[in-house]
Coordinates of C-alpha atoms and ligand atoms in Angstrom, one line a residue:
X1 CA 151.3 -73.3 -73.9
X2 CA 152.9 -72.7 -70.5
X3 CA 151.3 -74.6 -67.5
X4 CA 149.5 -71.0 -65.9
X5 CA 147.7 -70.9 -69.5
X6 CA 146.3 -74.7 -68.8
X7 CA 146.0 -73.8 -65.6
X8 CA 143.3 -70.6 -66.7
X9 CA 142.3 -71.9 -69.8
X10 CA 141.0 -75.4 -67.0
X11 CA 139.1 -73.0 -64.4
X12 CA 137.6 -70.6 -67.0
X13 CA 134.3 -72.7 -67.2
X14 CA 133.6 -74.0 -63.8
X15 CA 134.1 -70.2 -62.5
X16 CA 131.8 -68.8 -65.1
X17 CA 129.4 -71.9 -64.9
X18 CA 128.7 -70.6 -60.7
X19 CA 127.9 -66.9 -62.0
X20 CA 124.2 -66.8 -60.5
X21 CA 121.7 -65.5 -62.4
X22 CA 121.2 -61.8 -63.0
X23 CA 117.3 -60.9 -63.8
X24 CA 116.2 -57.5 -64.1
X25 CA 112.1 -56.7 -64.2
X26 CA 109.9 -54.4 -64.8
X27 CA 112.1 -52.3 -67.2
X28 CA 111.5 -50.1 -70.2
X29 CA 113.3 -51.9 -72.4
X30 CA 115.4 -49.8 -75.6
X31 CA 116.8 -52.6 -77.2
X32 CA 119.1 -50.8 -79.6
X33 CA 117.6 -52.7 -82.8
X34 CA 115.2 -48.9 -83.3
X35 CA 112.4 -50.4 -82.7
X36 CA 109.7 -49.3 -80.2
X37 CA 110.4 -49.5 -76.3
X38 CA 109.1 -52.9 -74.4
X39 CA 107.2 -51.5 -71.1
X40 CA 107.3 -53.4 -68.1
X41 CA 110.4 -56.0 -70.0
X42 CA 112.3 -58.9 -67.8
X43 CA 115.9 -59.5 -68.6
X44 CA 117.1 -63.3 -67.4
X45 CA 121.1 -63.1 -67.7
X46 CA 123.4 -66.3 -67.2
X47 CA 127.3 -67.0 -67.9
X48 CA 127.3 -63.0 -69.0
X49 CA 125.1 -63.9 -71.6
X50 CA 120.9 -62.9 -72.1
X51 CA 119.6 -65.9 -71.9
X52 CA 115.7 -64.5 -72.2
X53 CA 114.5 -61.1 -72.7
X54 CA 111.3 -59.2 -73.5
X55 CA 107.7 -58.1 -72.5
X56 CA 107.3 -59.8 -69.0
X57 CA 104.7 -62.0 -69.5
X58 CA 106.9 -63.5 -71.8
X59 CA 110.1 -64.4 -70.4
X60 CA 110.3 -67.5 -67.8
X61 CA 112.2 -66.4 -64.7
X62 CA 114.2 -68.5 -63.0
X63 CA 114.1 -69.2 -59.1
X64 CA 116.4 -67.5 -56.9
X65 CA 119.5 -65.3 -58.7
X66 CA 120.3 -61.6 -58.3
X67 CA 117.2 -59.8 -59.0
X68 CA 116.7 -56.0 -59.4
X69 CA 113.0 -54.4 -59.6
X70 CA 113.8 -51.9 -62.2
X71 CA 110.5 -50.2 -61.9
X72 CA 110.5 -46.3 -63.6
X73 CA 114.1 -46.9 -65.1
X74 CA 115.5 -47.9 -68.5
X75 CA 117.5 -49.8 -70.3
X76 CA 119.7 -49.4 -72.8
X77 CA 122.6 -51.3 -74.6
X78 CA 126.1 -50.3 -73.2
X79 CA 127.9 -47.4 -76.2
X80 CA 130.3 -48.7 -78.5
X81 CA 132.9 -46.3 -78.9
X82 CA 134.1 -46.7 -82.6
X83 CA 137.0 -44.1 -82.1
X84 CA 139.1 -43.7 -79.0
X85 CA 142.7 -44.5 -78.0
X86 CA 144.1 -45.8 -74.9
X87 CA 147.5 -45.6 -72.7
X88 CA 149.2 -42.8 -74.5
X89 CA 147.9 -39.6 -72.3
X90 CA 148.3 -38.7 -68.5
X91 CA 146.8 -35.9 -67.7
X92 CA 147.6 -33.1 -70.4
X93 CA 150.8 -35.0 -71.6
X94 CA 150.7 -37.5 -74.3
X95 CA 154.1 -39.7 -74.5
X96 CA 154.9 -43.2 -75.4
X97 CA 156.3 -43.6 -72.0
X98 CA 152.7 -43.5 -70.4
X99 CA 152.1 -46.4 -72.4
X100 CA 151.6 -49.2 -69.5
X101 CA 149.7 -51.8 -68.4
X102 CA 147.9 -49.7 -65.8
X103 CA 147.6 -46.8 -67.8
X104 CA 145.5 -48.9 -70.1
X105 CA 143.4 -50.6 -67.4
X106 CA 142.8 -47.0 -65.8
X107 CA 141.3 -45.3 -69.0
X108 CA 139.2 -49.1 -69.6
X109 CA 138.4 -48.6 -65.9
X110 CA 136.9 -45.0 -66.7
X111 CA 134.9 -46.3 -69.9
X112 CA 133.2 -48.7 -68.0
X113 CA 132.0 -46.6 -65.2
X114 CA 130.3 -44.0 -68.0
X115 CA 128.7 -47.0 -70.0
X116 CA 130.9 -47.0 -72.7
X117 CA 131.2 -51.0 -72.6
X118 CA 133.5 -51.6 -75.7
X119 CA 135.4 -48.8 -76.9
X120 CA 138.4 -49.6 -80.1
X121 CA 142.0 -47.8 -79.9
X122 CA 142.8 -46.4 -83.6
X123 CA 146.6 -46.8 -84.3
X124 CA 148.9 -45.1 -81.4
X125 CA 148.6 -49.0 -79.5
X126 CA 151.6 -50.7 -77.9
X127 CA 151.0 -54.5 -78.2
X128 CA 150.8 -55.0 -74.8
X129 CA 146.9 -54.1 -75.5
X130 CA 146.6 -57.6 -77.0
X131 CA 146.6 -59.7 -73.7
X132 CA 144.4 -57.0 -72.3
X133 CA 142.1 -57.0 -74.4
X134 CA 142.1 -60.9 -74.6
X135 CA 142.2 -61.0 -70.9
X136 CA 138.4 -59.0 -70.7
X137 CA 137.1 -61.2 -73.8
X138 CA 138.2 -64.3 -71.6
X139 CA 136.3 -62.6 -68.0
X140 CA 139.3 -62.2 -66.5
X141 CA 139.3 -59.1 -65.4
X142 CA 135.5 -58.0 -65.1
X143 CA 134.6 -55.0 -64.4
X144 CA 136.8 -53.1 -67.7
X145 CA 135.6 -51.7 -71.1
X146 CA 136.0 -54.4 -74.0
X147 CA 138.9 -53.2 -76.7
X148 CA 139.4 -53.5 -80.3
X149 CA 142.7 -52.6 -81.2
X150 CA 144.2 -51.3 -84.5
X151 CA 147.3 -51.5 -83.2
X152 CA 149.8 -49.3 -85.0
X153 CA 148.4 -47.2 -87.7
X154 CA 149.2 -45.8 -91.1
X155 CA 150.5 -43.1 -92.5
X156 CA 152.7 -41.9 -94.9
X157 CA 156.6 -40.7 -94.3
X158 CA 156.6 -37.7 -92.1
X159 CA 152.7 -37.4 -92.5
X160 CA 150.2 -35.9 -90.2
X161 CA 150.0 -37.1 -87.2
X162 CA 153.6 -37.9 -86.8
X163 CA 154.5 -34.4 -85.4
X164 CA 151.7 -34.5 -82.3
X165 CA 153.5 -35.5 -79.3
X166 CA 154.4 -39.4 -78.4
X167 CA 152.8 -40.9 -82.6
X168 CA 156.8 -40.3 -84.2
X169 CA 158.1 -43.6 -84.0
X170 CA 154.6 -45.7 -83.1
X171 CA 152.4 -44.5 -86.6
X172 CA 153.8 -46.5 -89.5
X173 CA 155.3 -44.6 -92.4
X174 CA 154.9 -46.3 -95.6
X175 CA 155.6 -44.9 -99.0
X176 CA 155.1 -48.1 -101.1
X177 CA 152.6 -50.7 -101.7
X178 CA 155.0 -54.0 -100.6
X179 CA 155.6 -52.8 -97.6
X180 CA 152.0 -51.6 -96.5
X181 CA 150.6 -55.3 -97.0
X182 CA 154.0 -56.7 -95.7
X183 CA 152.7 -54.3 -92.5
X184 CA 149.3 -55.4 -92.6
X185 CA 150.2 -59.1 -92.2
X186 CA 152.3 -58.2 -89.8
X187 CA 149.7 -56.6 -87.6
X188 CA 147.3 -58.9 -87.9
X189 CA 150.0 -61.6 -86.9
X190 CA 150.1 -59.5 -83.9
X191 CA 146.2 -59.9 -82.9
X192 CA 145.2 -56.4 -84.5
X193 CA 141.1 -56.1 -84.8
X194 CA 141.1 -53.6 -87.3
X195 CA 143.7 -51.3 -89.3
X196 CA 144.0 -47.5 -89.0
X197 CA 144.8 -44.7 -91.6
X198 CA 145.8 -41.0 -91.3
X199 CA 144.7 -39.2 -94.8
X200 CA 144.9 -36.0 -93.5
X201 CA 147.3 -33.4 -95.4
X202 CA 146.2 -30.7 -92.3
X203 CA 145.3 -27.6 -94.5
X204 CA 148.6 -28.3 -96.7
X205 CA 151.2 -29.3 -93.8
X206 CA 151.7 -32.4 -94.7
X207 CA 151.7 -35.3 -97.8
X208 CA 148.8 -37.5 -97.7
X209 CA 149.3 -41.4 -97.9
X210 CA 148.5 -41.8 -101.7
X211 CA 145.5 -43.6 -103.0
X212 CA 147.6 -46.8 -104.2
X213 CA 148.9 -47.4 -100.8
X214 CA 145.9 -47.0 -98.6
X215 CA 143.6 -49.2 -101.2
X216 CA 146.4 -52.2 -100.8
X217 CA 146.2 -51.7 -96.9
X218 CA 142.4 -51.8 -97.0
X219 CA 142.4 -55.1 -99.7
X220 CA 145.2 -56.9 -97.5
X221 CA 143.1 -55.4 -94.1
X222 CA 139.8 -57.5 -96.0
X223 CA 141.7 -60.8 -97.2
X224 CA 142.8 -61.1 -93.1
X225 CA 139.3 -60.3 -91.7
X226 CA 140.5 -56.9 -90.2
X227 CA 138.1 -54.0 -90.0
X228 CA 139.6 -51.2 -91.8
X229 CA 139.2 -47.8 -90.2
X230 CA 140.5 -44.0 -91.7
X231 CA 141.1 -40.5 -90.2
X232 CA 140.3 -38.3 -92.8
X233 CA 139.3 -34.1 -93.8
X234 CA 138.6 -34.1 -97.3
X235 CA 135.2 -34.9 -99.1
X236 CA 137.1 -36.0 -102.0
X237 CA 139.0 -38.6 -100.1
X238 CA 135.9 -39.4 -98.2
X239 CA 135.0 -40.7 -101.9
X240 CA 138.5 -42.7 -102.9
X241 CA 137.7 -44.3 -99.6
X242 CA 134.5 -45.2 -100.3
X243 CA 135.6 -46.3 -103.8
X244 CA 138.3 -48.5 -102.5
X245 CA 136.3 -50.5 -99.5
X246 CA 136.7 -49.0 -96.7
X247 CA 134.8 -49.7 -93.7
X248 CA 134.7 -47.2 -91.5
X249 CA 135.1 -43.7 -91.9
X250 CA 136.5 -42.9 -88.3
X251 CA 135.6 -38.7 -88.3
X252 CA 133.6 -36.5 -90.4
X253 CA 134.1 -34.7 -93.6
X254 CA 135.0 -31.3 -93.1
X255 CA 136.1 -29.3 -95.7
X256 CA 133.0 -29.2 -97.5
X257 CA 129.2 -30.3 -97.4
X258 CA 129.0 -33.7 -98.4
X259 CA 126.9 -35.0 -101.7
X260 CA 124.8 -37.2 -103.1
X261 CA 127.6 -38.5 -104.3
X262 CA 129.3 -39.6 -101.3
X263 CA 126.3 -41.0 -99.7
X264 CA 125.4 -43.5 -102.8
X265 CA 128.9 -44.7 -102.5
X266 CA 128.7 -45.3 -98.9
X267 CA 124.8 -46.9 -98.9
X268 CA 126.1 -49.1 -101.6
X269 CA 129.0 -50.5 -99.8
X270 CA 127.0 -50.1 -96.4
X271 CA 130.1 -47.2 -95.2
X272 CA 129.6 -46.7 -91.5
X273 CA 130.2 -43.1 -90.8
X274 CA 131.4 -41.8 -87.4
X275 CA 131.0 -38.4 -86.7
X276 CA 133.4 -37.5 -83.7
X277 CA 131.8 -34.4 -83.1
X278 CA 133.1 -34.0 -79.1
X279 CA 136.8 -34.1 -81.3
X280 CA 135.9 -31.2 -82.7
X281 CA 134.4 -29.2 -80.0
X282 CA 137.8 -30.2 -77.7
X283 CA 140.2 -27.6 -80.4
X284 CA 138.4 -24.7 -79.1
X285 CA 135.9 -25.4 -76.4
X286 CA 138.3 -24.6 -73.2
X287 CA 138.8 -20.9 -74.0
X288 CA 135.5 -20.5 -73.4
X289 CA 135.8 -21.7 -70.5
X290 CA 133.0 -24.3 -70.8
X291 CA 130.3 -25.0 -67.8
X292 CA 130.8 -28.1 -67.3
X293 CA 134.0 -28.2 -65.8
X294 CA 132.4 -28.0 -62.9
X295 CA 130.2 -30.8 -63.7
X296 CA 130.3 -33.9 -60.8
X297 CA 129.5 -36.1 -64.3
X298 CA 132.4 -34.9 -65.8
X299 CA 134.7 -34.3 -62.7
X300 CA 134.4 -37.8 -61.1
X301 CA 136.6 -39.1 -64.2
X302 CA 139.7 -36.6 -63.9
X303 CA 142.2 -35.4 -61.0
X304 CA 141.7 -31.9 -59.6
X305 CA 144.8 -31.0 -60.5
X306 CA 143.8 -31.9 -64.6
X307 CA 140.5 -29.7 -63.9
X308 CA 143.0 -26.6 -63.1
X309 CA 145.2 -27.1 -66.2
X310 CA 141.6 -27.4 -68.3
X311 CA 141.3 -23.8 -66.6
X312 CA 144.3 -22.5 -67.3
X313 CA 146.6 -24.0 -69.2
X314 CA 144.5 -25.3 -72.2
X315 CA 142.2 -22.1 -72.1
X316 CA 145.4 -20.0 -73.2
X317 CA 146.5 -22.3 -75.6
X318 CA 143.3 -22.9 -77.0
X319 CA 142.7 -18.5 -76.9
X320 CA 146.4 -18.5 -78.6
X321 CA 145.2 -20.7 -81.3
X322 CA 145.8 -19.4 -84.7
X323 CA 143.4 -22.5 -86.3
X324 CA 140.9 -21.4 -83.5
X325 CA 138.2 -20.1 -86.4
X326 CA 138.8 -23.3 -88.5
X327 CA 138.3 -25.3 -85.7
X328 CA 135.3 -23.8 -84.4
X329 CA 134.3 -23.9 -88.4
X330 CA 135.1 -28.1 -88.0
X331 CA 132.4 -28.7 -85.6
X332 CA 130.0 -26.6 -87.7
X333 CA 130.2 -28.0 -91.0
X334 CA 130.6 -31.7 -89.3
X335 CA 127.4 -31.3 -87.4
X336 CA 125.6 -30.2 -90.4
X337 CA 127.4 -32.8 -92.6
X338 CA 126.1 -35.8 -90.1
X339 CA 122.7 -34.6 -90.4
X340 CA 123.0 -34.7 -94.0
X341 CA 124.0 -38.4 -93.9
X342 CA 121.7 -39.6 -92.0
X343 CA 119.2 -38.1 -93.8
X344 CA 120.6 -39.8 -96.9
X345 CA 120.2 -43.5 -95.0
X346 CA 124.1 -43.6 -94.5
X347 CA 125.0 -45.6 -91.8
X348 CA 125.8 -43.4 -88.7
X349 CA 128.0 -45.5 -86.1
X350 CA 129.4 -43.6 -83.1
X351 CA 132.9 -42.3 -81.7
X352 CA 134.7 -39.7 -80.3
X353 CA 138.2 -39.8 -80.8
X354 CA 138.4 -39.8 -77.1
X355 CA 142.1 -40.5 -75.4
X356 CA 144.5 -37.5 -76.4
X357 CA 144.7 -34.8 -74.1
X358 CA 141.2 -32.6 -73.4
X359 CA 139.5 -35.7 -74.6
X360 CA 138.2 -37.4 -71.9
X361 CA 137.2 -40.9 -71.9
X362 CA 133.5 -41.3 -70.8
X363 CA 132.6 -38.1 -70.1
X364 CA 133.0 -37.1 -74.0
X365 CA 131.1 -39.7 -75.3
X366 CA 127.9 -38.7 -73.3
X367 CA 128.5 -34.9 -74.9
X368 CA 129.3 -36.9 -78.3
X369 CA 125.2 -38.1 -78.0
X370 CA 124.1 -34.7 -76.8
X371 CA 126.0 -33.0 -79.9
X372 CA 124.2 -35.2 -82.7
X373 CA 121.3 -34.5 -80.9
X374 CA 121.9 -30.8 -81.3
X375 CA 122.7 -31.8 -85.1
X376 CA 119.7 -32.9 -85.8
X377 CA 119.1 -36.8 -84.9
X378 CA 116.6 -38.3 -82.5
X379 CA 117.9 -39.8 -79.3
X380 CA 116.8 -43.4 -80.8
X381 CA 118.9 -43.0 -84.1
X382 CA 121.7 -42.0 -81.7
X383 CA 121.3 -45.2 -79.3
X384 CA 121.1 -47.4 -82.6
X385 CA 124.6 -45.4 -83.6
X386 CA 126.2 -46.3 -80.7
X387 CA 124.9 -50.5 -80.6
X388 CA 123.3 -51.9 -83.4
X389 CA 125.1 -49.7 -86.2
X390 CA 128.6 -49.8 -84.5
X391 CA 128.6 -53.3 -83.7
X392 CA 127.7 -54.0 -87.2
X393 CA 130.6 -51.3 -88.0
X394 CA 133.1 -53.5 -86.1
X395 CA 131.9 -57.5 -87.0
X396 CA 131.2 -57.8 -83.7
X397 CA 126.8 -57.8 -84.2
X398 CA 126.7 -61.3 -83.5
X399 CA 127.5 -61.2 -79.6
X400 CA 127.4 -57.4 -79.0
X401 CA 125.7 -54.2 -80.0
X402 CA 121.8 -54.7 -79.7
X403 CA 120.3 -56.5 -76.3
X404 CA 119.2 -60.2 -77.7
X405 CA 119.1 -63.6 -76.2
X406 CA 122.4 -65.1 -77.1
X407 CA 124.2 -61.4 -76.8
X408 CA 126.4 -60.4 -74.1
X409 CA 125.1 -58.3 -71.5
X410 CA 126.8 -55.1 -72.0
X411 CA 124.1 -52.7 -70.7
X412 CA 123.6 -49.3 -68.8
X413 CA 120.2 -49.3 -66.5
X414 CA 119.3 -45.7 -66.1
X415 CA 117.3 -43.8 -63.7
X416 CA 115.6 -41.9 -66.5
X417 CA 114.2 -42.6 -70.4
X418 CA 116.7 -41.0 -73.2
X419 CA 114.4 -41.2 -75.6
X420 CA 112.7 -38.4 -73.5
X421 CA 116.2 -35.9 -72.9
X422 CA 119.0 -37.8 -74.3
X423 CA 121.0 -36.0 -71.5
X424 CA 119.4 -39.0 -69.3
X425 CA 121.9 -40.9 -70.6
X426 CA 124.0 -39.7 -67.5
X427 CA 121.6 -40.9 -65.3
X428 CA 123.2 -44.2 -64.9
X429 CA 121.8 -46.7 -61.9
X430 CA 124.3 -49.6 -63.0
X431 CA 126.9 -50.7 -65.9
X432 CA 126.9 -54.0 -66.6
X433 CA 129.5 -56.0 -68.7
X434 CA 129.0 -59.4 -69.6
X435 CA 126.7 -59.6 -66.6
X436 CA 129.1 -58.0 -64.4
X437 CA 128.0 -55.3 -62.4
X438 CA 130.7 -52.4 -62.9
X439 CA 132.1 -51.2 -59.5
X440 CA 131.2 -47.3 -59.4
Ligands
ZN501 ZN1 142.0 -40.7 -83.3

């Protein structure tokens, strides 16, 4: 240990021991768990932690403290982003040489300020995200989005994505089963939170890690406590996945209409499925040259000069687009595919593949809760998606995900009730993490 270490590691508790207490009354409380909203709730929250919560006349309040009279508003658990990536992109350009320090504070900077509280970064990492994310776990820099990282992810030689702009070089290509789990430990030597998989042979472009391989990386991924996570198309790999333990299933099936099939496979080993719907809807949604461009919600997380480029640039493309049918095909058969699982008591987490250009970090995952809405769930199942389920997805249910005494206070207070219009989701009054009120 160098002496600035025992020099942190020494002033951690005395600094967090004269946090003053936050308490927040008079609150419809959505606590994320599904069940009913509390009316008229008091929050009590100490050290970053809730230290009491629930109907008012219940919860002892402390003297003194920060105290907010939440009368008329709502609140909610902060989201849990189970797919996004950080550092890679600046503006439309996504290179390994954006890859900094500050790049990754800036995009945890613009979570935070859209509620997104903890969000995960799925394979195109740099370790330098390790003392980052340790850094926010530890309080140190308050105020930022919690990451998971999966650090580098998987794929096999030449395989899909390593042809998109700045992943040649950071994906790992593996063709055997040695060297995945030699890879594996490796990664999880490094700090990783989870592992990440590309099983994607993009409509016949490219070979597919084979079934051997990715069922050693999600065994090894297990034996080391690592969530493992996959990017995947196919319905029938949706199934060798689920066969072989996965965790997570990181987008949707969309090939085909899922089964029966699928969903006993993923009930039995308790799957969690995230849909990434706004992933879709960014291939295609810039030639029509969407509304909400001119959006405040969405323009006060991007430059100007990005806005124009959405306008001009990525419209063209996006008209050029010879896989513009497919892709507007993609969103339809996932939307109708999430419904389907739910239905079928799968376990629906929440992410949005945000991070690579024309994915934009906050903004999408507020369109990602409008879009399963439009698919066919209720606002509540999508709040549960996004905290309960996904912190369950991740291993993290203990301290995160639903708001409990003992949790962390990772929480968005909103001016209106989501269960009402989940579009009042963007009504956000404050962001807290860990008790700390998010500078907007
Ligand atoms: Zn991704």
């Amino acid at each position: 240990m160098t002496p600035r270490t025992v020099c942190l590691a020494l002033a951690l508790p005395a600094l967090a021991g004269a946090q003053d207490a936050l308490i927040i009354q008079h609150v419809t409380l959505i606590d994320g768990t599904g069940g009913a909203p509390v009316h008229g709730a008091s929050v009590v929250v100490k050290d970053g932690r809730i230290a009491a919560i629930g109907p008012g006349d219940s919860v002892a309040l402390p003297d003194g403290g920060d105290r907010i009279d939440a009368r008329g508003k709502t609140l909610v658990p902060g989201i849990i982003n189970l797919h996004g990536h950080v550092g890679l992109t600046k503006g439309l350009v996504q290179a390994q040489e954006n890859y900094t320090r500050e790049t990754v504070l800036d995009n945890l900077r613009t979570y935070a300020t859209y509620g997104v509280t903890t969000t995960t970064s799925l394979g195109t990492d740099m370790n330098l995200v390790v003392p980052i994310r340790d850094a926010i776990r530890a309080g140190r820099l308050p105020g930022l989005t919690r990451v998971l990282t999966a650090l580098q992810g998987f794929t096999t030689r030449d395989g899909y994505p390593t042809t998109a702009p700045g992943v040649k070089g950071l994906a790992i290509e593996v063709s055997s089963v040695v060297a995945a789990r030699a890879h594996v430990k490796r990664l999880a030597d490094a700090g990783a939170d989870l592992v990440k998989m590309w099983i994607d042979a993009h409509h016949g472009a490219f070979e597919k890690l084979p079934p051997n391989v990715f069922r050693a990386i999600i065994e090894e991924a297990a034996s080391r406590g690592l969530v493992s996570t996959a990017h995947l198309y196919d319905l029938q790999d949706a199934k060798l996945l689920a066969d072989a333990g996965l965790n997570l299933m990181a987008h949707s099936v969309r090939d085909t209409e899922v089964d029966d099939d699928l969903a006993s496979k993923m009930r039995a080993k308790e799957i969690t499925y995230a849909p990434t719907l706004t992933r879709e809807l960014s291939t295609f949604v810039y030639a029509d040259s969407p509304k909400w461009l001119n959006d405040r919600f969405f323009s006060k997380g991007v430059s100007a000069n990005l806005v124009s480029d959405l306008r001009t640039t990525l419209r063209d493309a996006q008209r050029a687009d010879p896989e513009q049918q497919i892709n507007r095909q993609n969103l339809r058969m996932a939307s109708g595919n999430l419904k389907r699982l739910a239905d079928a008591g799968v376990k629906i987490g929440f992410g949005t593949d945000t991070g690579p250009p024309g994915r934009f970090a906050g903004y999408f995952e507020h369109m990602e809760a409008e879009l399963m809405v439009e698919a066919g769930l209720t606002p509540m199942q999508v709040i549960v998606a996004f905290s309960r389920n996904a912190s369950e997805a991740l291993g993290i249910d203990e301290s995160f995900g639903t708001l409990a005494e003992g949790k962390y206070a990772d929480m968005i207070l909103l001016g209106d009730n989501p269960l009402d219009d989940i579009r009042n989701l963007r009504q956000i009054d404050a962001v807290f993490i860990g008790g700390h009120r998010v500078s907007m």
